[in-house]
Coordinates of C-alpha atoms and ligand atoms in Angstrom, one line a residue:
X84 CA -60.0 53.1 23.5
X85 CA -60.2 49.4 22.9
X86 CA -63.3 49.9 20.7
X87 CA -61.6 52.4 18.5
X88 CA -58.5 50.2 18.3
X89 CA -60.6 47.3 17.3
X90 CA -62.3 49.4 14.7
X91 CA -58.9 50.3 13.3
X92 CA -57.9 46.7 13.3
X93 CA -61.1 45.6 11.6
X94 CA -60.7 48.4 9.0
X95 CA -57.1 47.4 8.4
X96 CA -58.1 43.8 8.0
X97 CA -60.9 44.6 5.7
X98 CA -58.8 46.9 3.6
X99 CA -55.8 44.6 3.5
X100 CA -57.3 41.1 4.2
X101 CA -56.0 39.7 0.9
X102 CA -52.4 40.6 1.7
X103 CA -52.4 39.3 5.4
X104 CA -49.5 36.9 5.5
X105 CA -48.2 34.4 8.0
X106 CA -44.7 35.6 9.0
X107 CA -42.0 35.3 11.6
X108 CA -40.8 38.7 12.7
X109 CA -37.6 39.0 14.6
X110 CA -37.2 42.2 16.5
X111 CA -36.9 44.1 19.8
X112 CA -39.8 45.0 22.0
X113 CA -39.5 48.8 22.5
X114 CA -42.9 49.7 23.8
X115 CA -46.0 48.1 25.4
X116 CA -49.5 49.1 26.2
X117 CA -51.5 46.6 28.3
X118 CA -55.1 47.3 27.6
X119 CA -56.6 44.5 29.7
X120 CA -55.8 41.1 31.0
X121 CA -56.7 39.8 27.6
X122 CA -55.2 42.3 25.3
X123 CA -51.8 44.1 24.9
X124 CA -50.1 46.0 22.2
X125 CA -46.3 45.9 21.7
X126 CA -44.1 48.1 19.5
X127 CA -41.5 45.9 17.9
X128 CA -38.6 47.2 16.0
X129 CA -37.9 44.8 13.3
X130 CA -34.5 43.1 12.7
X131 CA -35.8 40.9 10.0
X132 CA -39.0 39.1 8.9
X133 CA -39.7 36.1 6.8
X134 CA -42.5 34.1 5.4
X135 CA -43.3 31.5 8.1
X136 CA -44.1 29.0 5.4
X137 CA -40.6 29.4 4.1
X138 CA -38.9 28.5 7.4
X139 CA -37.4 25.1 7.0
X140 CA -38.8 24.8 3.4
X141 CA -35.6 26.2 2.0
X142 CA -32.3 27.0 3.6
X143 CA -33.8 29.8 5.6
X144 CA -33.6 29.7 9.4
X145 CA -34.3 32.3 11.9
X146 CA -30.9 33.7 12.4
X147 CA -29.2 34.4 9.1
X148 CA -27.6 37.3 7.3
X149 CA -29.4 40.1 5.5
X150 CA -30.2 38.0 2.4
X151 CA -33.0 36.3 4.2
X152 CA -34.9 39.4 5.0
X153 CA -35.8 39.5 1.3
X154 CA -38.0 36.5 1.9
X155 CA -40.5 39.0 3.1
X156 CA -39.7 42.3 1.5
X157 CA -42.7 44.1 2.9
X158 CA -40.9 44.8 6.2
X159 CA -37.5 46.4 6.4
X160 CA -35.0 46.2 9.2
X161 CA -35.4 49.1 11.6
X162 CA -39.1 49.5 10.9
X163 CA -41.6 49.7 13.8
X164 CA -44.6 47.4 13.8
X165 CA -47.4 47.0 16.3
X166 CA -47.8 43.5 17.7
X167 CA -51.1 42.5 19.1
X168 CA -51.2 39.8 21.8
X169 CA -54.8 38.8 22.5
X170 CA -56.4 36.0 24.5
X171 CA -58.1 33.4 22.3
X172 CA -55.7 34.0 19.5
X173 CA -53.0 31.4 18.5
X174 CA -51.1 30.0 21.5
X175 CA -52.7 32.5 23.8
X176 CA -55.8 30.4 24.6
X177 CA -56.8 32.2 27.8
X178 CA -55.8 35.4 29.6
X179 CA -53.5 33.3 31.7
X180 CA -51.5 32.4 28.6
X181 CA -51.2 36.2 27.9
X182 CA -50.0 36.7 31.5
X183 CA -47.5 33.9 31.2
X184 CA -46.0 35.3 28.0
X185 CA -45.8 38.8 29.6
X186 CA -44.0 37.4 32.6
X187 CA -41.5 35.2 30.7
X188 CA -41.0 36.6 27.2
X189 CA -42.8 39.8 26.3
X190 CA -40.6 42.2 28.3
X191 CA -39.3 45.6 27.3
X192 CA -36.0 45.4 25.5
X193 CA -36.1 41.7 24.8
X194 CA -35.3 40.6 21.2
X195 CA -37.4 37.7 20.0
X196 CA -39.0 35.9 17.1
X197 CA -42.7 36.2 16.9
X198 CA -45.0 34.3 14.6
X199 CA -48.3 35.8 13.4
X200 CA -50.4 37.4 10.7
X201 CA -49.0 40.6 9.3
X202 CA -51.4 43.1 7.8
X203 CA -51.1 46.8 6.8
X204 CA -52.9 49.1 9.2
X205 CA -55.1 52.0 8.4
X206 CA -53.1 55.1 7.3
X207 CA -53.9 57.1 10.4
X208 CA -53.0 54.2 12.8
X209 CA -49.9 54.2 15.0
X210 CA -47.3 52.2 13.1
X211 CA -47.8 51.1 9.5
X212 CA -47.9 47.3 10.1
X213 CA -49.7 45.2 12.6
X214 CA -48.8 41.7 13.6
X215 CA -51.5 39.6 15.2
X216 CA -49.2 37.5 17.3
X217 CA -49.9 33.7 17.3
X218 CA -46.9 32.6 19.3
X219 CA -43.5 33.5 20.7
X220 CA -41.1 31.4 18.7
X221 CA -38.2 32.2 21.0
X222 CA -36.5 35.0 22.9
X223 CA -33.1 35.6 21.3
X224 CA -31.8 38.1 23.8
X225 CA -33.2 39.0 27.2
X226 CA -32.6 42.6 28.1
X227 CA -32.2 42.0 31.8
X228 CA -29.5 39.3 31.2
X229 CA -27.5 41.4 28.8
X230 CA -27.9 44.6 30.7
X231 CA -28.0 43.7 34.4
X232 CA -29.4 46.5 36.5
X233 CA -29.9 48.8 33.5
X234 CA -33.4 50.1 32.7
X235 CA -34.4 49.8 29.1
X236 CA -34.5 53.2 27.2
X237 CA -36.9 53.3 24.4
X238 CA -35.4 56.5 22.8
X239 CA -32.2 54.6 22.0
X240 CA -34.0 52.1 19.9
X241 CA -36.5 54.2 18.0
X242 CA -36.2 53.7 14.2
X243 CA -33.9 56.0 12.2
X244 CA -32.4 57.5 15.4
X245 CA -29.2 55.5 15.0
X246 CA -29.5 54.2 18.5
X247 CA -28.2 50.7 17.8
X248 CA -25.4 49.8 15.4
X249 CA -26.4 47.9 12.4
X250 CA -30.0 49.1 12.1
X251 CA -31.6 52.4 11.6
X252 CA -30.9 55.1 8.9
X253 CA -27.2 55.6 8.4
X254 CA -24.5 52.9 8.9
X255 CA -21.1 54.4 8.5
X256 CA -19.6 57.3 6.7
X257 CA -18.6 56.5 3.2
X258 CA -17.4 58.4 0.2
X259 CA -19.6 58.0 -2.9
X260 CA -19.3 60.1 -6.0
X261 CA -16.8 62.2 -4.2
X262 CA -19.2 63.3 -1.5
X263 CA -19.5 61.9 2.0
X264 CA -22.7 59.8 2.1
X265 CA -23.8 57.4 4.8
X266 CA -24.5 53.8 3.9
X267 CA -28.2 52.8 4.1
X268 CA -28.7 50.3 6.8
X269 CA -31.9 49.0 5.3
X270 CA -30.0 48.1 2.2
X271 CA -27.1 46.6 4.2
X272 CA -29.5 44.4 6.2
X273 CA -31.9 43.4 3.4
X274 CA -30.0 44.0 0.1
X275 CA -33.1 46.0 -0.6
X276 CA -34.4 49.5 0.4
X277 CA -38.0 50.4 -0.2
X278 CA -37.0 54.0 -0.9
X279 CA -34.9 52.9 -3.9
X280 CA -33.3 55.8 -5.7
X281 CA -35.0 58.3 -3.4
X282 CA -33.0 57.1 -0.4
X283 CA -30.5 59.7 0.8
X284 CA -28.1 57.0 1.9
X285 CA -25.8 55.0 -0.3
X286 CA -26.8 51.6 -1.6
X287 CA -23.4 50.0 -1.9
X288 CA -23.0 46.2 -2.4
X289 CA -19.3 46.2 -1.3
X290 CA -20.2 47.9 2.0
X291 CA -23.0 45.4 2.4
X292 CA -20.6 42.5 1.9
X293 CA -18.1 44.0 4.4
X294 CA -20.8 44.6 6.9
X295 CA -22.2 41.1 6.7
X296 CA -18.7 39.7 7.1
X297 CA -18.1 41.9 10.2
X298 CA -21.5 40.8 11.7
X299 CA -20.7 37.2 11.1
X300 CA -17.3 37.6 12.8
X301 CA -18.9 39.4 15.7
X302 CA -21.5 36.6 16.1
X303 CA -18.8 34.0 16.1
X304 CA -16.8 36.0 18.7
X305 CA -19.8 36.1 20.9
X306 CA -20.4 32.4 20.5
X307 CA -16.8 31.7 21.5
X308 CA -16.7 34.0 24.4
X309 CA -20.2 33.5 25.9
X310 CA -21.0 30.0 25.0
X311 CA -17.6 28.3 24.7
X312 CA -18.0 27.4 21.0
X313 CA -14.5 26.1 20.1
X314 CA -14.8 26.6 16.3
X315 CA -13.9 30.2 16.1
X316 CA -14.2 31.6 12.5
X317 CA -13.7 28.4 10.8
X318 CA -17.3 27.2 10.6
X319 CA -19.2 26.0 7.6
X320 CA -22.2 27.9 6.3
X321 CA -25.7 26.9 7.4
X322 CA -26.3 25.2 4.1
X323 CA -23.8 22.6 5.2
X324 CA -25.6 21.7 8.4
X325 CA -27.2 18.5 7.1
X326 CA -23.8 17.2 5.8
X327 CA -22.0 18.1 9.0
X328 CA -24.7 16.6 11.2
X329 CA -24.7 13.3 9.2
X330 CA -20.9 13.1 9.6
X331 CA -21.2 13.7 13.3
X332 CA -23.8 10.9 13.6
X333 CA -21.6 8.5 11.7
X334 CA -18.6 9.3 13.9
X335 CA -20.5 9.2 17.2
X336 CA -22.6 6.1 16.7
X337 CA -21.0 4.2 13.8
X338 CA -22.7 2.8 10.7
X339 CA -23.5 -0.6 12.3
X340 CA -25.5 1.0 15.1
X341 CA -27.3 3.4 12.8
X342 CA -28.2 0.7 10.3
X343 CA -29.8 -1.6 12.9
X344 CA -33.6 -2.2 12.9
X345 CA -35.5 0.1 10.6
X346 CA -32.6 2.6 10.7
X347 CA -32.4 6.2 11.7
X348 CA -35.6 8.3 12.3
X349 CA -35.0 11.8 11.0
X350 CA -37.8 13.7 12.8
X351 CA -38.9 17.2 11.6
X352 CA -36.4 16.9 8.7
X353 CA -38.0 19.7 6.6
X354 CA -37.1 19.2 3.0
X355 CA -35.2 16.0 3.9
X356 CA -31.6 17.2 3.8
X357 CA -30.2 15.1 6.7
X358 CA -31.8 11.9 5.5
X359 CA -30.6 12.6 2.0
X360 CA -27.1 12.8 3.4
X361 CA -27.5 9.7 5.5
X362 CA -29.6 7.4 3.3
X363 CA -28.9 8.5 -0.2
X364 CA -25.3 9.6 0.1
X365 CA -23.9 7.5 3.0
X366 CA -26.1 4.4 2.6
X367 CA -27.5 4.5 6.2
X368 CA -31.1 3.3 6.4
X369 CA -33.4 6.2 7.3
X370 CA -36.9 7.3 7.6
X371 CA -38.0 10.9 7.3
X372 CA -40.9 11.9 9.6
X373 CA -42.1 15.3 8.5
X374 CA -45.6 16.5 7.7
X375 CA -44.5 18.7 4.8
X376 CA -43.6 17.4 1.4
X377 CA -40.0 16.6 0.8
X378 CA -38.2 18.8 -1.7
X379 CA -34.8 18.3 -3.2
X380 CA -32.6 21.3 -3.9
X381 CA -30.6 21.9 -7.0
X382 CA -27.4 20.3 -5.6
X383 CA -29.2 17.2 -4.6
X384 CA -30.9 16.8 -8.0
X385 CA -27.5 17.2 -9.6
X386 CA -26.0 14.7 -7.3
X387 CA -28.7 12.2 -8.1
X388 CA -28.4 12.8 -11.9
X389 CA -24.7 12.1 -11.8
X390 CA -25.1 9.0 -9.6
X391 CA -27.7 7.6 -11.9
X392 CA -25.4 8.1 -14.9
X393 CA -22.5 6.4 -13.3
X394 CA -24.6 3.5 -11.9
X395 CA -26.0 2.7 -15.3
X396 CA -25.7 -1.1 -14.8
X397 CA -28.2 -1.1 -12.0
X398 CA -30.1 2.0 -13.3
X399 CA -32.2 2.8 -10.2
X400 CA -34.9 5.4 -10.3
X401 CA -34.1 8.7 -8.5
X402 CA -37.1 8.2 -6.3
X403 CA -36.0 4.8 -5.1
X404 CA -32.7 6.4 -3.9
X405 CA -34.6 8.5 -1.4
X406 CA -35.6 7.2 2.0
X407 CA -39.2 6.6 3.0
X408 CA -41.1 9.6 4.3
X409 CA -43.9 9.4 6.8
X410 CA -45.9 12.6 6.5
X411 CA -47.1 13.0 10.1
X412 CA -46.5 15.0 13.2
X413 CA -44.3 13.1 15.6
X414 CA -45.7 13.0 19.1
X415 CA -46.1 10.6 22.0
X416 CA -49.3 9.4 20.4
X417 CA -47.4 7.7 17.5
X418 CA -44.1 6.8 19.3
X419 CA -44.9 3.1 19.2
X420 CA -45.0 3.1 15.4
X421 CA -41.3 4.0 15.3
X422 CA -40.0 1.7 18.1
X423 CA -37.9 -0.4 15.8
X424 CA -35.7 2.4 14.6
X425 CA -32.0 2.4 15.4
X426 CA -31.6 6.0 16.5
X427 CA -33.6 9.2 16.6
X428 CA -32.3 12.5 15.4
X429 CA -33.5 16.1 14.7
X430 CA -31.8 19.1 13.1
X431 CA -33.6 22.3 14.2
X432 CA -36.8 20.3 14.8
X433 CA -38.9 23.1 16.3
X434 CA -41.9 21.9 18.2
X435 CA -40.7 18.2 17.9
X436 CA -37.5 18.8 19.8
X437 CA -38.6 17.5 23.2
X438 CA -40.7 14.6 21.7
X439 CA -37.4 13.4 20.1
X440 CA -35.6 13.1 23.4
X441 CA -38.8 11.7 25.2
X442 CA -38.9 9.0 22.6
X443 CA -35.2 8.2 23.1
X444 CA -35.7 8.0 26.8
X445 CA -38.8 5.8 26.6
X446 CA -37.2 3.3 24.1
X447 CA -33.5 3.7 25.2
X448 CA -32.5 4.7 21.7
X449 CA -29.4 6.7 20.7
X450 CA -30.4 10.2 19.9
X451 CA -28.9 13.5 18.7
X452 CA -30.8 16.7 18.5
X453 CA -29.8 20.2 17.4
X454 CA -32.3 22.6 19.0
X455 CA -33.2 25.8 17.3
X456 CA -36.5 27.5 18.2
X457 CA -37.8 27.4 21.8
X458 CA -41.6 28.1 21.7
X459 CA -41.8 29.1 25.4
X460 CA -45.6 29.5 25.3
X461 CA -46.1 25.9 24.1
X462 CA -43.7 24.3 26.5
X463 CA -44.3 26.1 29.8
X464 CA -43.1 23.2 31.9
X465 CA -39.4 23.7 31.1
X466 CA -37.3 25.2 33.7
X467 CA -33.6 26.3 33.7
X468 CA -31.1 25.7 36.5
X469 CA -32.5 28.7 38.4
X470 CA -36.1 27.5 38.2
X471 CA -36.9 30.1 35.6
X472 CA -38.9 29.3 32.4
X473 CA -36.8 28.3 29.4
X474 CA -37.1 31.0 26.8
X475 CA -33.7 31.0 25.1
X476 CA -32.0 28.4 22.9
X477 CA -28.9 28.0 25.2
X478 CA -31.2 27.3 28.2
X479 CA -33.1 24.7 26.1
X480 CA -29.9 23.0 25.2
X481 CA -29.0 22.8 28.9
X482 CA -32.5 21.6 29.8
X483 CA -32.4 18.8 27.2
X484 CA -28.9 17.7 28.3
X485 CA -30.0 17.6 32.0
X486 CA -33.2 15.8 31.1
X487 CA -31.4 13.1 29.1
X488 CA -28.0 13.0 30.8
X489 CA -26.7 13.5 27.3
X490 CA -23.6 15.4 26.2
X491 CA -23.3 18.6 24.3
X492 CA -21.0 19.3 21.4
X493 CA -20.7 22.2 18.9
X494 CA -21.0 21.4 15.2
X495 CA -18.7 23.5 13.0
X496 CA -21.6 25.3 11.4
X497 CA -23.0 28.8 11.6
X498 CA -26.1 29.5 13.7
X499 CA -27.8 27.1 16.1
X500 CA -25.0 24.5 16.3
X501 CA -25.2 22.7 19.6
X502 CA -26.0 19.1 19.4
X503 CA -27.3 17.2 22.5
X504 CA -26.7 13.5 22.1
X505 CA -26.4 10.3 24.0
X506 CA -27.6 6.8 24.5
X507 CA -30.0 6.6 27.4
X508 CA -29.5 3.7 29.8
Ligands
SAM144 C1 -37.0 24.8 11.2 S1 -37.6 23.5 10.3 C2 -36.1 22.6 10.1 C3 -36.2 21.6 9.0 C4 -34.9 20.9 8.8 N1 -34.6 19.9 9.9 C5 -33.7 21.8 8.5 O1 -32.8 21.8 9.4 O2 -33.8 22.5 7.6 C6 -38.6 22.7 11.4 C7 -39.4 21.6 10.8 O3 -40.1 20.9 11.9 C8 -41.3 20.3 11.4 N2 -42.0 19.9 12.6 C9 -42.5 20.7 13.6 N3 -43.1 19.9 14.5 C10 -43.1 18.7 14.0 C11 -43.6 17.4 14.5 N4 -44.2 17.3 15.7 N5 -43.3 16.3 13.8 C12 -42.6 16.3 12.7 N6 -42.2 17.5 12.1 C13 -42.4 18.6 12.8 C14 -41.8 21.4 10.5 O4 -42.8 21.0 9.6 C15 -40.6 22.0 9.9 O5 -40.4 21.4 8.6

């Protein structure tokens, strides 16, 4: 009953309140129980999970290889968690928001990224972990689109049943110590297995490397086949995205245009990588608009140190080589403050994505945006070409291109790499 479920949840929260953590879980919905208009439970089989606070704070993004799953080691790939979607929680303000999410995103078989608070459930509860869902970040794969006319079969996706390649118990047969032992898929996915030495499958780093390379090649093949990405295998790693994007901006718009007015507005720049490339390395005036504190990585510190040594005559302070940062959320309410910029850009700018193109349209500014997460529950007005709600990244790219009349180009980087850009009339 609802009451007993609530009691279980309360007990779990009380027992484990201290360890409740804000995470983004990526996984497939393999079961659902609608309790009322306001409350539903979903079984989600985890692909990976990471600390929500870490997203954008380091080089982690949602779709990455197994290394990232270590960001939140509590959950292993293949594990089943229970996700609670409840009206008056997070983005689900009313029961209508719950209904909307059920109609558009929370469908059986869909793979998505879900943000919420993770806590350990009471020992006798169904599933060991519970995610109090705050919002759907994006739907990565819609079952109905990938499997037209085919009903979803839960049995094929139950943990440890080996239903889906890449996740579950055993990966592939492998000879270890002379005996045939299967490779552990948790280890392959996460470089970590909670069972440690007690695991009956092999923990083999060479197999893990091979598997990651094969998965990367597979993803690139899909990108080429389904999305027309022309870069094939020869793409740079995600860590290079800021550098590649800065180069793209320089090629498309030119230094003179970018240096006009107050320079480039780098919205939702996270730790400031793109503006570091533009402003500090390429000498293009820029401003970072990001509520979180800027944080340089090791490479950038090293670069600055070297630069300061060679520029001894002028001896600038490292700090003065960084662009200005305005720690605020960018929205239509503060657009006017930035009207003198030369261009507006955003690399994986999450909730700020559409505000960036709205600003460009309102002030006729050159813009370039590389969309990443969709947040379908936050932006319900978006429609794809068929009039359906926009829940996937590709549909978001198309939506933004249609809205702005902009062009779309692929950057030669792994992951979310389509840039929508243009100069509104
Ligand atoms: C996925 S991270 C990407 C960060 C960075 N651009 C990168 O590629 O690593 C998304 C960032 O968007 C920022 N953000 C979200 N909404 C925003 C808004 N309305 N205004 C400014 N920044 C925002 C978040 O704080 C977060 O740092």
